[in-house]
Amino acid sequence: MSRVVLVTGGSRGIGLACAKRFAALGDRVAVTYNSSAPPPEFFGVQCDVTSTESVDAAFKAVEEHFGPVEILVSNAGITNDGLLLRMSEDDFTRVVDANLTAAYRVTKRASQGMLRAKKGRIILMSSVVGLLGS
C-alpha cells in the first residue's frame, strides 16, 4: 500500500536519501526545499520551516497533490558553526528556530491529519552534534 510521505529539507543530503528510500518502497514522496530545488522525480514544495504560514501552505500543497501526509520526516535544518563567543544572539536564535522550533511546527501540522486518521509516523532527524556537541 503506497503511503504519502513528506520529507522536510528533502532536496539534498540525508533528506534526499530518505526520500529516495521511501520512493523505492513505492511510497508517494513530497519534499520541501528552501533554496535547492529537488530532483524532478519528487513533488517539491518550497517551504521556509521557520514560518508557520509557509509550513501550512506546504502541507496544503502536498495534501492537494497526494492526500493526507501519513509519514513525516522532519529533516530540515541549518548549520552556523563557530565559537560561542563569536556567535551573535541573532545567529543562535536562527539556528534554534530552524533546527528545533521548525520540528515542532511541522510535527504539529502533520499531527492534525494523523490524529483524524488515527495513524501516522513522525521521524525527527538530528545531527550527531546533538549527541557530541561541537
Coordinates of C-alpha atoms in Angstrom, one line a residue:
M1 CA 0.0 0.0 0.0
S2 CA 1.5 3.3 -1.1
R3 CA 1.8 5.9 1.7
V4 CA 2.1 9.7 1.5
V5 CA 5.5 10.8 2.8
L6 CA 6.7 14.3 3.4
V7 CA 10.4 14.9 3.9
T8 CA 11.4 18.4 5.0
G9 CA 14.8 19.5 3.7
G10 CA 14.5 16.7 1.2
S11 CA 16.2 18.2 -1.8
R12 CA 19.7 17.1 -0.9
G13 CA 21.9 15.2 1.6
I14 CA 20.2 13.0 4.2
G15 CA 16.8 14.3 3.4
L16 CA 17.2 13.3 -0.3
A17 CA 18.5 9.9 0.7
C18 CA 15.4 9.4 2.9
A19 CA 13.1 10.5 0.1
K20 CA 14.8 8.1 -2.4
R21 CA 14.4 5.2 0.0
F22 CA 10.7 5.8 0.6
A23 CA 10.2 6.2 -3.2
A24 CA 12.0 2.9 -3.7
L25 CA 9.4 1.3 -1.3
G26 CA 6.6 2.5 -3.6
D27 CA 5.5 5.5 -1.5
R28 CA 4.4 8.8 -2.9
V29 CA 7.0 11.3 -1.7
A30 CA 6.9 15.0 -1.4
V31 CA 9.9 17.0 -0.3
T32 CA 10.3 20.6 0.9
Y33 CA 13.2 22.8 0.0
N34 CA 14.2 26.3 0.7
S35 CA 16.8 27.1 -2.0
S36 CA 17.9 23.9 -3.8
A37 CA 15.1 22.5 -5.9
P38 CA 14.7 18.7 -5.6
P39 CA 15.2 16.2 -8.4
P40 CA 12.3 16.1 -10.8
E41 CA 11.1 12.7 -9.7
F42 CA 9.8 14.2 -6.4
F43 CA 6.9 16.5 -5.8
G44 CA 8.8 19.6 -4.5
V45 CA 7.3 22.3 -2.4
Q46 CA 9.2 25.4 -1.4
C47 CA 8.9 25.9 2.3
D48 CA 10.6 28.1 4.9
V49 CA 10.3 25.9 8.0
T50 CA 10.8 28.9 10.2
S51 CA 7.4 30.3 9.1
T52 CA 4.1 28.7 10.3
E53 CA 2.3 30.1 7.3
S54 CA 4.9 28.6 4.9
V55 CA 4.7 25.2 6.6
D56 CA 0.9 25.3 6.4
A57 CA 1.0 26.2 2.7
A58 CA 3.4 23.3 2.0
F59 CA 1.2 20.8 3.8
K60 CA -1.8 22.1 1.9
A61 CA 0.0 21.7 -1.4
V62 CA 1.0 18.1 -0.6
E63 CA -2.5 17.2 0.6
E64 CA -4.0 18.6 -2.6
H65 CA -1.5 16.7 -4.7
F66 CA -1.3 13.3 -2.9
G67 CA -3.7 13.4 0.0
P68 CA -3.1 13.5 3.8
V69 CA 0.5 13.1 5.0
E70 CA 0.9 9.7 6.6
I71 CA 4.7 9.8 7.3
L72 CA 6.6 13.0 8.2
V73 CA 10.4 13.1 8.2
S74 CA 11.4 16.3 9.9
N75 CA 14.9 16.8 8.5
A76 CA 15.3 20.5 7.5
G77 CA 17.9 22.4 9.4
I78 CA 20.8 24.8 9.1
T79 CA 24.4 25.0 10.3
N80 CA 26.1 28.1 11.7
D81 CA 29.2 26.6 13.3
G82 CA 31.5 28.9 15.2
L83 CA 32.9 29.8 18.5
L84 CA 30.3 30.6 21.1
L85 CA 32.0 33.9 22.0
R86 CA 31.7 35.0 18.3
M87 CA 28.2 33.8 17.7
S88 CA 25.6 36.6 17.9
E89 CA 22.3 36.1 19.7
D90 CA 20.5 36.5 16.3
D91 CA 22.6 33.7 14.8
F92 CA 21.8 31.4 17.7
T93 CA 18.1 32.2 17.5
R94 CA 18.1 31.4 13.8
V95 CA 19.7 28.0 14.3
V96 CA 17.3 27.1 17.2
D97 CA 14.3 28.3 15.1
A98 CA 15.4 26.3 12.0
N99 CA 16.6 23.2 13.8
L100 CA 14.3 22.9 16.8
T101 CA 11.2 25.1 16.6
A102 CA 10.7 24.0 13.0
A103 CA 10.4 20.4 14.1
Y104 CA 7.6 21.5 16.4
R105 CA 5.9 23.4 13.6
V106 CA 5.9 20.5 11.1
T107 CA 5.1 17.9 13.7
K108 CA 2.1 19.9 15.0
R109 CA 0.8 20.4 11.4
A110 CA 1.3 16.7 10.5
S111 CA -0.4 15.6 13.7
Q112 CA -3.7 17.2 12.6
G113 CA -4.3 14.7 9.8
M114 CA -2.7 11.8 11.6
L115 CA -5.0 12.2 14.6
R116 CA -8.0 12.3 12.3
A117 CA -6.8 9.1 10.5
K118 CA -5.8 7.5 13.8
K119 CA -2.5 6.6 12.2
G120 CA 0.8 8.0 11.1
R121 CA 4.5 8.1 11.7
I122 CA 6.8 11.0 12.6
I123 CA 10.6 10.7 12.2
L124 CA 12.7 13.5 13.7
M125 CA 16.2 13.7 12.3
S126 CA 19.1 15.2 14.3
S127 CA 22.7 15.8 13.8
V128 CA 25.4 13.8 15.5
V129 CA 26.4 17.1 17.0
G130 CA 23.3 16.8 19.2
L131 CA 25.0 13.9 21.0
L132 CA 28.6 15.0 20.9
G133 CA 28.5 18.8 20.9
S134 CA 30.6 21.0 18.7

